[in-house]
């Protein structure tokens, strides 16, 4: 042993067909690179954008990303763990198909996931191989489009975040733009017009092979209940390329809003325009909705869109209260979702001990506070901390079940005899018992800290 860590990409054969290496023999009847590129010069054809997609370093980066993301198998049943061996055996021929323009993606597998509002969101899961190729395309196209995108667009872009979008919205409100035009696009990912999208792509992508491959991904179809349906519009959510394509489509909206001089923030298909009066907001709502319908061939969801005060609308999980110094608060809907999740994790019938329950809860809390800790209302976080500890005390009371068990548990935790008897007799219900001073003293905050419970509020 030489002490080196094994390379999990060893033998992937991505180097095959690279510059300075012999190319694999071309299948009979397959076009040359020059023919596949149409009017491109031979020099451009030899090292065009498709070759950049297939570049060994680019493919290795894509492989690491896809494997790191894990994810479900597509219609072919291949898992992420099987991808490495498959590429070792088949990458040279896959690369040849890509550079010759003959590669054909497989349909995506349709799955449904629950939405926060109780509905369901449809996702399209590409095969692992198609996810790899899409990721490689994404890495090649992102630099080309990043330099062109609006500074007011934040979703699915490197170095940009939802928190930055919220901060920009807050700055607009501080300027006196105390009304928001909240636009919701109805089934956006299902309604994207392919022809318009491809026309936009062609403004920055010269390699016709790459354009044809992206079109093939858009038209690959969807498998649901064993049947494949064609896709003539939309960009199925679930593939690595879909977020970039959605930004390319909506960049046209960004440019229109900039040209009109609007103060706006967009995160994916969530777009807010900030104005100084309700009348101005109604006028903007009408004209921008008309542009979206007429030019972008998309539809505004009138039931979810509105002109209102920012404090009455939710933006990326937050509500911004207008004023001399606007304040970002956690939206009511976000708080309801949080409480529902905590209730699910602290169900008595989960059948886990306190340590396991706290561990599972802390895992969720860590991710939640990483995002919602951006709020400017620390008292809300303190209240949630107290509510969570009360939930845990109620769980303990329920798990102790019978009066004698509860009595002995309280005594072991240092509760005086008379107080233990009174609490067991007077508070049979767990939720009422959980707020008593006796149970609070028996199961104090420091006990949950010792078990590893994460506090949302850190003074």
Tab-separated table of C-alpha atoms in Angstrom:
chain	number	residue	atom	x	y	z
A	1	UNK	CA	0.000	0.000	0.000
A	2	UNK	CA	1.343	3.460	-0.885
A	3	UNK	CA	-0.866	5.239	1.650
A	4	UNK	CA	-2.849	7.116	-1.018
A	5	UNK	CA	-6.613	7.299	-0.838
A	6	UNK	CA	-8.336	5.413	-3.655
A	7	UNK	CA	-9.780	7.581	-6.436
A	8	UNK	CA	-13.417	6.667	-7.001
A	9	UNK	CA	-13.185	8.067	-10.546
A	10	UNK	CA	-10.315	5.793	-11.583
A	11	UNK	CA	-11.035	3.969	-14.796
A	12	UNK	CA	-14.061	6.055	-15.802
A	13	UNK	CA	-12.633	6.447	-19.332
A	14	UNK	CA	-13.675	10.122	-19.570
A	15	UNK	CA	-10.313	10.826	-21.214
A	16	UNK	CA	-11.297	8.827	-24.252
A	17	UNK	CA	-11.548	10.995	-27.361
A	18	UNK	CA	-9.887	14.007	-25.769
A	19	UNK	CA	-7.488	16.361	-27.486
A	20	UNK	CA	-4.262	14.750	-28.608
A	21	UNK	CA	-5.684	11.223	-28.300
A	22	UNK	CA	-6.874	8.793	-30.901
A	23	UNK	CA	-10.623	8.991	-31.435
A	24	UNK	CA	-12.679	5.791	-31.236
A	25	UNK	CA	-13.683	4.393	-34.653
A	26	UNK	CA	-16.836	6.082	-35.961
A	27	UNK	CA	-19.871	3.898	-36.446
A	28	UNK	CA	-20.860	3.308	-40.043
A	29	UNK	CA	-23.273	5.898	-41.361
A	30	UNK	CA	-22.610	8.393	-38.559
A	31	UNK	CA	-22.007	12.018	-39.576
A	32	UNK	CA	-18.616	13.607	-39.052
A	33	UNK	CA	-18.258	16.359	-36.465
A	34	UNK	CA	-18.152	18.936	-39.251
A	35	UNK	CA	-21.387	17.709	-40.776
A	36	UNK	CA	-23.067	17.565	-37.389
A	37	UNK	CA	-22.140	21.198	-36.785
A	38	UNK	CA	-23.818	22.404	-39.948
A	39	UNK	CA	-22.196	25.648	-41.076
A	40	UNK	CA	-19.441	25.707	-38.475
A	41	UNK	CA	-15.868	25.789	-39.684
A	42	UNK	CA	-13.754	22.598	-39.353
A	43	UNK	CA	-11.747	24.237	-36.547
A	44	UNK	CA	-14.898	25.008	-34.594
A	45	UNK	CA	-16.216	21.509	-35.225
A	46	UNK	CA	-13.064	19.862	-33.885
A	47	UNK	CA	-13.329	21.723	-30.609
A	48	UNK	CA	-16.868	23.031	-30.357
A	49	UNK	CA	-19.160	23.430	-27.398
A	50	UNK	CA	-20.125	19.773	-27.462
A	51	UNK	CA	-16.478	18.808	-27.107
A	52	UNK	CA	-16.259	21.176	-24.144
A	53	UNK	CA	-19.229	19.387	-22.584
A	54	UNK	CA	-17.463	16.042	-23.049
A	55	UNK	CA	-14.117	17.351	-21.806
A	56	UNK	CA	-12.691	14.872	-19.244
A	57	UNK	CA	-12.384	17.459	-16.459
A	58	UNK	CA	-15.898	18.745	-17.089
A	59	UNK	CA	-17.307	15.213	-17.012
A	60	UNK	CA	-15.437	14.386	-13.791
A	61	UNK	CA	-16.941	17.463	-12.130
A	62	UNK	CA	-20.373	16.448	-13.370
A	63	UNK	CA	-19.865	12.895	-12.107
A	64	UNK	CA	-18.925	14.127	-8.623
A	65	UNK	CA	-21.988	16.367	-8.526
A	66	UNK	CA	-24.433	13.672	-9.661
A	67	UNK	CA	-23.022	11.052	-7.299
A	68	UNK	CA	-23.017	13.561	-4.442
A	69	UNK	CA	-26.658	14.451	-5.097
A	70	UNK	CA	-27.631	10.765	-5.107
A	71	UNK	CA	-31.279	10.696	-6.151
A	72	UNK	CA	-33.615	8.031	-7.505
A	73	UNK	CA	-33.231	5.851	-10.557
A	74	UNK	CA	-34.870	6.818	-13.835
A	75	UNK	CA	-36.911	4.715	-16.251
A	76	UNK	CA	-33.999	2.322	-16.852
A	77	UNK	CA	-33.645	1.447	-13.159
A	78	UNK	CA	-29.930	2.326	-13.023
A	79	UNK	CA	-28.855	3.705	-9.645
A	80	UNK	CA	-26.106	6.212	-8.890
A	81	UNK	CA	-23.998	3.388	-7.429
A	82	UNK	CA	-24.116	1.553	-10.763
A	83	UNK	CA	-23.101	4.548	-12.863
A	84	UNK	CA	-19.339	4.138	-12.459
A	85	UNK	CA	-19.206	0.603	-13.832
A	86	UNK	CA	-21.571	1.506	-16.649
A	87	UNK	CA	-19.365	4.430	-17.724
A	88	UNK	CA	-16.238	2.278	-17.624
A	89	UNK	CA	-17.846	-0.049	-20.143
A	90	UNK	CA	-19.796	2.397	-22.318
A	91	UNK	CA	-18.417	5.942	-22.094
A	92	UNK	CA	-16.433	5.896	-25.408
A	93	UNK	CA	-19.556	5.013	-27.403
A	94	UNK	CA	-21.707	7.488	-25.415
A	95	UNK	CA	-19.183	10.232	-26.127
A	96	UNK	CA	-19.146	9.318	-29.790
A	97	UNK	CA	-22.929	9.609	-29.922
A	98	UNK	CA	-22.781	13.007	-28.217
A	99	UNK	CA	-20.183	14.542	-30.533
A	100	UNK	CA	-21.817	13.052	-33.626
A	101	UNK	CA	-25.254	14.297	-32.631
A	102	UNK	CA	-26.886	10.857	-32.474
A	103	UNK	CA	-27.413	10.541	-28.707
A	104	UNK	CA	-31.055	10.171	-27.702
A	105	UNK	CA	-32.130	10.784	-24.091
A	106	UNK	CA	-34.579	8.461	-22.379
A	107	UNK	CA	-37.967	9.678	-21.089
A	108	UNK	CA	-38.128	11.014	-17.540
A	109	UNK	CA	-39.930	9.099	-14.808
A	110	UNK	CA	-42.876	11.024	-13.399
A	111	UNK	CA	-43.164	11.244	-9.617
A	112	UNK	CA	-45.305	13.428	-7.381
A	113	UNK	CA	-44.177	15.047	-4.156
A	114	UNK	CA	-46.419	16.879	-1.662
A	115	UNK	CA	-46.455	20.683	-1.682
A	116	UNK	CA	-46.697	22.871	1.399
A	117	UNK	CA	-50.215	23.993	0.430
A	118	UNK	CA	-51.492	20.406	0.386
A	119	UNK	CA	-51.245	19.938	-3.370
A	120	UNK	CA	-48.721	17.884	-5.298
A	121	UNK	CA	-45.768	18.901	-7.416
A	122	UNK	CA	-44.889	16.790	-10.446
A	123	UNK	CA	-41.220	16.015	-10.959
A	124	UNK	CA	-39.541	14.325	-13.895
A	125	UNK	CA	-36.614	12.111	-12.861
A	126	UNK	CA	-34.119	11.585	-15.719
A	127	UNK	CA	-31.965	8.476	-15.836
A	128	UNK	CA	-28.674	8.711	-13.963
A	129	UNK	CA	-26.778	8.864	-17.269
A	130	UNK	CA	-28.966	11.701	-18.536
A	131	UNK	CA	-28.490	13.541	-15.241
A	132	UNK	CA	-24.732	13.244	-15.763
A	133	UNK	CA	-24.918	14.644	-19.300
A	134	UNK	CA	-27.312	17.414	-18.256
A	135	UNK	CA	-24.974	18.381	-15.420
A	136	UNK	CA	-22.058	18.538	-17.854
A	137	UNK	CA	-24.122	20.760	-20.185
A	138	UNK	CA	-25.112	22.952	-17.244
A	139	UNK	CA	-21.453	23.482	-16.301
A	140	UNK	CA	-20.640	24.507	-19.871
A	141	UNK	CA	-23.604	26.858	-20.337
A	142	UNK	CA	-23.723	28.551	-16.931
A	143	UNK	CA	-20.722	30.884	-17.521
A	144	UNK	CA	-22.164	31.921	-20.900
A	145	UNK	CA	-25.443	33.025	-19.346
A	146	UNK	CA	-24.333	34.279	-15.949
A	147	UNK	CA	-22.762	37.351	-17.505
A	148	UNK	CA	-26.065	38.130	-19.253
A	149	UNK	CA	-28.566	37.568	-16.441
A	150	UNK	CA	-30.129	40.454	-14.528
A	151	UNK	CA	-28.695	41.545	-11.189
A	152	UNK	CA	-32.259	41.328	-9.815
A	153	UNK	CA	-32.477	37.572	-10.471
A	154	UNK	CA	-31.373	35.295	-7.613
A	155	UNK	CA	-32.751	31.786	-8.063
A	156	UNK	CA	-30.526	28.849	-9.059
A	157	UNK	CA	-27.484	31.023	-9.661
A	158	UNK	CA	-23.970	30.521	-8.276
A	159	UNK	CA	-23.080	32.935	-5.496
A	160	UNK	CA	-26.686	34.140	-5.142
A	161	UNK	CA	-29.261	33.219	-2.551
A	162	UNK	CA	-32.813	33.707	-1.338
A	163	UNK	CA	-31.480	35.802	1.541
A	164	UNK	CA	-29.974	38.262	-0.927
A	165	UNK	CA	-33.297	38.489	-2.752
A	166	UNK	CA	-35.120	39.218	0.512
A	167	UNK	CA	-32.564	41.895	1.424
A	168	UNK	CA	-33.088	43.649	-1.912
A	169	UNK	CA	-36.855	43.549	-1.404
A	170	UNK	CA	-36.369	45.019	2.069
A	171	UNK	CA	-34.249	47.841	0.607
A	172	UNK	CA	-36.993	48.740	-1.885
A	173	UNK	CA	-39.552	48.948	0.917
A	174	UNK	CA	-37.194	51.156	2.946
A	175	UNK	CA	-37.145	53.553	-0.030
A	176	UNK	CA	-40.895	54.031	0.350
A	177	UNK	CA	-42.145	51.419	-2.122
A	178	UNK	CA	-44.709	50.102	0.337
A	179	UNK	CA	-46.855	48.172	-2.162
A	180	UNK	CA	-45.917	44.923	-3.882
A	181	UNK	CA	-47.099	43.395	-7.134
A	182	UNK	CA	-46.801	39.707	-6.283
A	183	UNK	CA	-46.819	37.668	-9.498
A	184	UNK	CA	-47.410	33.918	-9.478
A	185	UNK	CA	-46.939	32.028	-12.748
A	186	UNK	CA	-49.381	29.177	-13.158
A	187	UNK	CA	-47.662	25.814	-13.713
A	188	UNK	CA	-44.618	27.627	-15.045
A	189	UNK	CA	-42.360	24.596	-15.512
A	190	UNK	CA	-45.129	22.801	-17.413
A	191	UNK	CA	-45.884	25.674	-19.797
A	192	UNK	CA	-42.496	26.835	-21.094
A	193	UNK	CA	-42.684	27.286	-24.867
A	194	UNK	CA	-39.947	25.163	-26.467
A	195	UNK	CA	-39.560	27.250	-29.614
A	196	UNK	CA	-39.080	30.483	-27.686
A	197	UNK	CA	-36.635	28.797	-25.306
A	198	UNK	CA	-34.553	27.349	-28.141
A	199	UNK	CA	-34.480	30.721	-29.896
A	200	UNK	CA	-33.125	32.305	-26.722
A	201	UNK	CA	-30.533	29.542	-26.322
A	202	UNK	CA	-29.341	30.025	-29.895
A	203	UNK	CA	-28.314	33.596	-29.120
A	204	UNK	CA	-25.410	32.295	-27.018
A	205	UNK	CA	-24.948	28.668	-28.067
A	206	UNK	CA	-23.406	28.247	-31.520
A	207	UNK	CA	-22.950	24.475	-31.615
A	208	UNK	CA	-26.014	23.037	-33.356
A	209	UNK	CA	-25.308	19.591	-31.936
A	210	UNK	CA	-25.674	20.963	-28.428
A	211	UNK	CA	-28.867	22.807	-29.357
A	212	UNK	CA	-30.307	19.613	-30.854
A	213	UNK	CA	-29.392	17.666	-27.709
A	214	UNK	CA	-31.120	20.201	-25.451
A	215	UNK	CA	-34.188	20.070	-27.704
A	216	UNK	CA	-34.079	16.277	-27.429
A	217	UNK	CA	-34.123	16.561	-23.628
A	218	UNK	CA	-37.131	18.869	-23.804
A	219	UNK	CA	-38.968	16.417	-26.092
A	220	UNK	CA	-37.819	13.185	-24.402
A	221	UNK	CA	-41.276	12.451	-23.018
A	222	UNK	CA	-42.595	11.419	-19.625
A	223	UNK	CA	-43.225	7.881	-18.375
A	224	UNK	CA	-46.150	7.584	-15.976
A	225	UNK	CA	-47.837	4.313	-14.993
A	226	UNK	CA	-45.768	2.497	-17.573
A	227	UNK	CA	-46.869	4.708	-20.489
A	228	UNK	CA	-44.698	7.309	-22.252
A	229	UNK	CA	-46.357	10.614	-23.159
A	230	UNK	CA	-44.711	13.139	-25.507
A	231	UNK	CA	-43.690	16.556	-24.170
A	232	UNK	CA	-44.316	19.493	-26.486
A	233	UNK	CA	-43.940	22.230	-23.863
A	234	UNK	CA	-42.436	22.684	-20.412
A	235	UNK	CA	-39.144	21.837	-18.729
A	236	UNK	CA	-39.756	18.938	-16.313
A	237	UNK	CA	-38.517	19.725	-12.811
A	238	UNK	CA	-36.027	17.176	-11.548
A	239	UNK	CA	-33.171	17.413	-14.042
A	240	UNK	CA	-30.010	19.496	-13.449
A	241	UNK	CA	-30.610	21.579	-16.577
A	242	UNK	CA	-34.175	22.670	-15.775
A	243	UNK	CA	-33.332	25.570	-13.384
A	244	UNK	CA	-30.959	27.198	-15.901
A	245	UNK	CA	-33.501	26.836	-18.709
A	246	UNK	CA	-36.168	28.446	-16.536
A	247	UNK	CA	-33.870	31.403	-15.858
A	248	UNK	CA	-33.189	31.770	-19.585
A	249	UNK	CA	-36.926	31.922	-20.257
A	250	UNK	CA	-37.602	34.441	-17.501
A	251	UNK	CA	-34.572	36.584	-18.335
A	252	UNK	CA	-36.778	38.104	-21.020
A	253	UNK	CA	-39.181	39.202	-18.283
A	254	UNK	CA	-36.272	40.657	-16.291
A	255	UNK	CA	-35.124	42.697	-19.280
A	256	UNK	CA	-38.621	44.030	-19.877
A	257	UNK	CA	-38.992	45.075	-16.229
A	258	UNK	CA	-35.577	46.757	-16.299
A	259	UNK	CA	-36.476	48.617	-19.491
A	260	UNK	CA	-39.644	49.898	-17.827
A	261	UNK	CA	-37.646	51.071	-14.819
A	262	UNK	CA	-39.381	48.830	-12.262
A	263	UNK	CA	-37.929	47.960	-8.852
A	264	UNK	CA	-38.238	44.176	-8.783
A	265	UNK	CA	-36.779	40.983	-7.378
A	266	UNK	CA	-37.097	37.570	-8.980
A	267	UNK	CA	-36.260	34.192	-7.498
A	268	UNK	CA	-37.029	31.422	-10.038
A	269	UNK	CA	-40.688	31.914	-10.997
A	270	UNK	CA	-41.433	34.019	-7.891
A	271	UNK	CA	-41.381	37.676	-8.978
A	272	UNK	CA	-42.188	40.736	-6.840
A	273	UNK	CA	-42.380	44.301	-8.164
A	274	UNK	CA	-42.322	47.133	-5.603
A	275	UNK	CA	-44.246	50.357	-6.213
A	276	UNK	CA	-45.305	53.442	-4.208
A	277	UNK	CA	-49.088	53.207	-4.428
A	278	UNK	CA	-51.882	50.714	-4.884
A	279	UNK	CA	-53.008	52.465	-8.060
A	280	UNK	CA	-49.537	52.124	-9.578
A	281	UNK	CA	-49.503	48.486	-8.523
A	282	UNK	CA	-52.770	47.729	-10.297
A	283	UNK	CA	-51.497	49.387	-13.448
A	284	UNK	CA	-48.238	47.405	-13.317
A	285	UNK	CA	-50.093	44.159	-12.624
A	286	UNK	CA	-52.207	44.593	-15.747
A	287	UNK	CA	-49.416	45.566	-18.125
A	288	UNK	CA	-46.894	42.973	-16.905
A	289	UNK	CA	-49.519	40.195	-16.909
A	290	UNK	CA	-50.308	41.100	-20.517
A	291	UNK	CA	-46.594	40.887	-21.423
A	292	UNK	CA	-46.248	37.486	-19.767
A	293	UNK	CA	-49.276	36.096	-21.575
A	294	UNK	CA	-48.673	37.674	-24.969
A	295	UNK	CA	-44.887	37.543	-25.288
A	296	UNK	CA	-43.744	34.714	-23.045
A	297	UNK	CA	-46.764	32.477	-23.768
A	298	UNK	CA	-47.136	31.850	-20.023
A	299	UNK	CA	-50.086	32.333	-17.697
A	300	UNK	CA	-50.413	34.412	-14.537
A	301	UNK	CA	-52.277	32.683	-11.714
A	302	UNK	CA	-54.821	35.375	-10.841
A	303	UNK	CA	-55.970	33.574	-7.679
A	304	UNK	CA	-52.465	33.647	-6.167
A	305	UNK	CA	-51.230	36.955	-7.592
A	306	UNK	CA	-52.118	40.240	-5.904
A	307	UNK	CA	-51.311	43.887	-5.304
A	308	UNK	CA	-50.976	44.315	-1.543
A	309	UNK	CA	-48.856	45.509	1.335
A	310	UNK	CA	-45.650	43.459	1.723
A	311	UNK	CA	-46.632	42.616	5.305
A	312	UNK	CA	-49.636	40.718	3.940
A	313	UNK	CA	-47.705	38.700	1.360
A	314	UNK	CA	-45.196	35.872	1.709
A	315	UNK	CA	-41.903	36.069	-0.185
A	316	UNK	CA	-39.515	33.116	-0.002
A	317	UNK	CA	-40.880	32.088	3.376
A	318	UNK	CA	-40.691	35.572	4.936
A	319	UNK	CA	-42.983	38.541	5.389
A	320	UNK	CA	-41.514	42.040	5.332
A	321	UNK	CA	-43.263	44.530	7.589
A	322	UNK	CA	-43.087	47.978	6.011
A	323	UNK	CA	-42.014	51.035	7.984
A	324	UNK	CA	-39.143	53.481	8.435
A	325	UNK	CA	-36.996	50.425	9.106
A	326	UNK	CA	-38.637	47.416	7.450
A	327	UNK	CA	-38.469	44.182	9.396
A	328	UNK	CA	-38.371	40.682	7.989
A	329	UNK	CA	-40.440	38.147	9.890
A	330	UNK	CA	-41.068	34.455	9.387
A	331	UNK	CA	-44.287	34.127	7.396
A	332	UNK	CA	-47.283	32.609	9.168
A	333	UNK	CA	-47.454	29.789	6.632
A	334	UNK	CA	-43.791	28.976	7.253
A	335	UNK	CA	-44.408	28.867	11.000
A	336	UNK	CA	-47.412	26.566	10.558
A	337	UNK	CA	-45.307	24.248	8.404
A	338	UNK	CA	-42.541	24.288	11.015
A	339	UNK	CA	-44.906	23.408	13.860
A	340	UNK	CA	-46.473	20.602	11.835
A	341	UNK	CA	-43.041	19.105	11.178
A	342	UNK	CA	-42.014	19.355	14.851
A	343	UNK	CA	-45.281	17.698	15.893
A	344	UNK	CA	-44.553	14.838	13.490
A	345	UNK	CA	-41.036	14.395	14.895
A	346	UNK	CA	-42.262	14.454	18.502
A	347	UNK	CA	-45.166	12.047	18.211
A	348	UNK	CA	-45.377	9.728	21.191
A	349	UNK	CA	-46.187	6.773	18.939
A	350	UNK	CA	-42.934	7.088	16.995
A	351	UNK	CA	-41.597	4.480	19.407
A	352	UNK	CA	-38.160	6.050	19.889
A	353	UNK	CA	-36.386	7.079	23.083
A	354	UNK	CA	-35.748	10.694	24.079
A	355	UNK	CA	-32.184	10.737	22.787
A	356	UNK	CA	-33.179	9.518	19.329
A	357	UNK	CA	-36.124	11.918	19.197
A	358	UNK	CA	-33.905	14.868	20.117
A	359	UNK	CA	-31.324	13.799	17.544
A	360	UNK	CA	-33.907	13.648	14.737
A	361	UNK	CA	-35.416	16.935	15.843
A	362	UNK	CA	-32.037	18.682	15.997
A	363	UNK	CA	-31.200	17.552	12.480
A	364	UNK	CA	-34.336	19.266	11.213
A	365	UNK	CA	-33.864	22.357	13.396
A	366	UNK	CA	-30.319	22.868	12.155
A	367	UNK	CA	-31.442	23.078	8.536
A	368	UNK	CA	-34.462	25.220	9.408
A	369	UNK	CA	-32.564	27.796	11.456
A	370	UNK	CA	-29.866	27.926	8.776
A	371	UNK	CA	-32.492	29.532	6.553
A	372	UNK	CA	-35.048	31.157	8.860
A	373	UNK	CA	-32.443	32.423	11.308
A	374	UNK	CA	-32.254	35.297	8.810
A	375	UNK	CA	-35.384	36.754	10.442
A	376	UNK	CA	-35.232	39.929	12.539
A	377	UNK	CA	-37.628	38.728	15.230
A	378	UNK	CA	-35.600	36.926	17.918
A	379	UNK	CA	-38.612	36.727	20.235
A	380	UNK	CA	-40.297	34.399	17.730
A	381	UNK	CA	-37.315	32.066	17.958
A	382	UNK	CA	-37.381	32.203	21.776
A	383	UNK	CA	-41.086	31.357	21.748
A	384	UNK	CA	-40.463	28.426	19.415
A	385	UNK	CA	-37.688	27.136	21.685
A	386	UNK	CA	-40.076	27.175	24.640
A	387	UNK	CA	-42.816	25.491	22.623
A	388	UNK	CA	-40.445	22.719	21.461
A	389	UNK	CA	-39.326	21.975	25.025
A	390	UNK	CA	-42.959	21.894	26.119
A	391	UNK	CA	-43.668	19.389	23.327
A	392	UNK	CA	-40.850	17.178	24.610
A	393	UNK	CA	-42.104	17.381	28.186
A	394	UNK	CA	-45.577	16.384	26.969
A	395	UNK	CA	-44.062	13.406	25.125
A	396	UNK	CA	-42.262	12.292	28.282
A	397	UNK	CA	-45.481	12.585	30.315
A	398	UNK	CA	-47.378	10.469	27.792
A	399	UNK	CA	-44.648	7.845	27.636
A	400	UNK	CA	-44.696	7.500	31.429
A	401	UNK	CA	-48.410	6.591	30.968
A	402	UNK	CA	-49.675	5.495	34.382
A	403	UNK	CA	-49.878	7.496	37.628
A	404	UNK	CA	-47.443	5.372	39.661
A	405	UNK	CA	-44.834	5.499	36.895
A	406	UNK	CA	-45.211	9.273	36.618
A	407	UNK	CA	-44.918	9.661	40.382
A	408	UNK	CA	-41.714	7.600	40.606
A	409	UNK	CA	-40.190	9.403	37.609
A	410	UNK	CA	-40.854	12.792	39.168
A	411	UNK	CA	-39.395	11.663	42.492
A	412	UNK	CA	-36.240	10.386	40.771
A	413	UNK	CA	-35.925	13.774	39.068
A	414	UNK	CA	-35.890	15.529	42.442
A	415	UNK	CA	-39.514	16.637	42.758
A	416	UNK	CA	-40.750	16.757	46.392
A	417	UNK	CA	-43.274	14.065	47.357
A	418	UNK	CA	-46.298	16.351	47.814
A	419	UNK	CA	-45.707	18.180	44.534
A	420	UNK	CA	-45.288	14.899	42.676
A	421	UNK	CA	-48.550	13.499	44.069
A	422	UNK	CA	-50.460	16.722	43.293
A	423	UNK	CA	-49.125	16.945	39.708
A	424	UNK	CA	-49.943	13.309	38.908
A	425	UNK	CA	-53.451	13.636	40.350
A	426	UNK	CA	-54.271	17.115	39.053
A	427	UNK	CA	-52.815	16.950	35.515
A	428	UNK	CA	-53.556	13.658	33.771
A	429	UNK	CA	-53.467	15.404	30.368
A	430	UNK	CA	-49.966	15.659	28.896
A	431	UNK	CA	-50.285	19.092	27.299
A	432	UNK	CA	-51.579	20.740	30.501
A	433	UNK	CA	-48.976	18.944	32.601
A	434	UNK	CA	-46.180	20.069	30.277
A	435	UNK	CA	-46.646	23.719	31.261
A	436	UNK	CA	-46.577	23.176	35.048
A	437	UNK	CA	-43.670	24.482	37.096
A	438	UNK	CA	-43.150	20.983	38.505
A	439	UNK	CA	-42.587	19.330	35.137
A	440	UNK	CA	-40.598	22.316	33.914
A	441	UNK	CA	-38.272	21.950	36.918
A	442	UNK	CA	-38.044	18.163	36.532
A	443	UNK	CA	-37.235	18.403	32.809
A	444	UNK	CA	-35.454	21.779	32.528
A	445	UNK	CA	-33.922	23.364	29.456
A	446	UNK	CA	-30.415	22.271	30.480
A	447	UNK	CA	-31.520	18.623	30.375
A	448	UNK	CA	-32.516	18.963	26.714
A	449	UNK	CA	-29.263	20.827	26.072
A	450	UNK	CA	-27.356	17.862	27.494
A	451	UNK	CA	-29.252	15.539	25.156
A	452	UNK	CA	-28.093	17.700	22.247
A	453	UNK	CA	-31.237	19.709	21.463
A	454	UNK	CA	-30.371	22.694	19.286
A	455	UNK	CA	-31.639	26.061	20.469
A	456	UNK	CA	-33.087	28.284	17.739
A	457	UNK	CA	-32.320	31.473	19.650
A	458	UNK	CA	-28.680	32.063	20.467
A	459	UNK	CA	-28.316	35.365	22.393
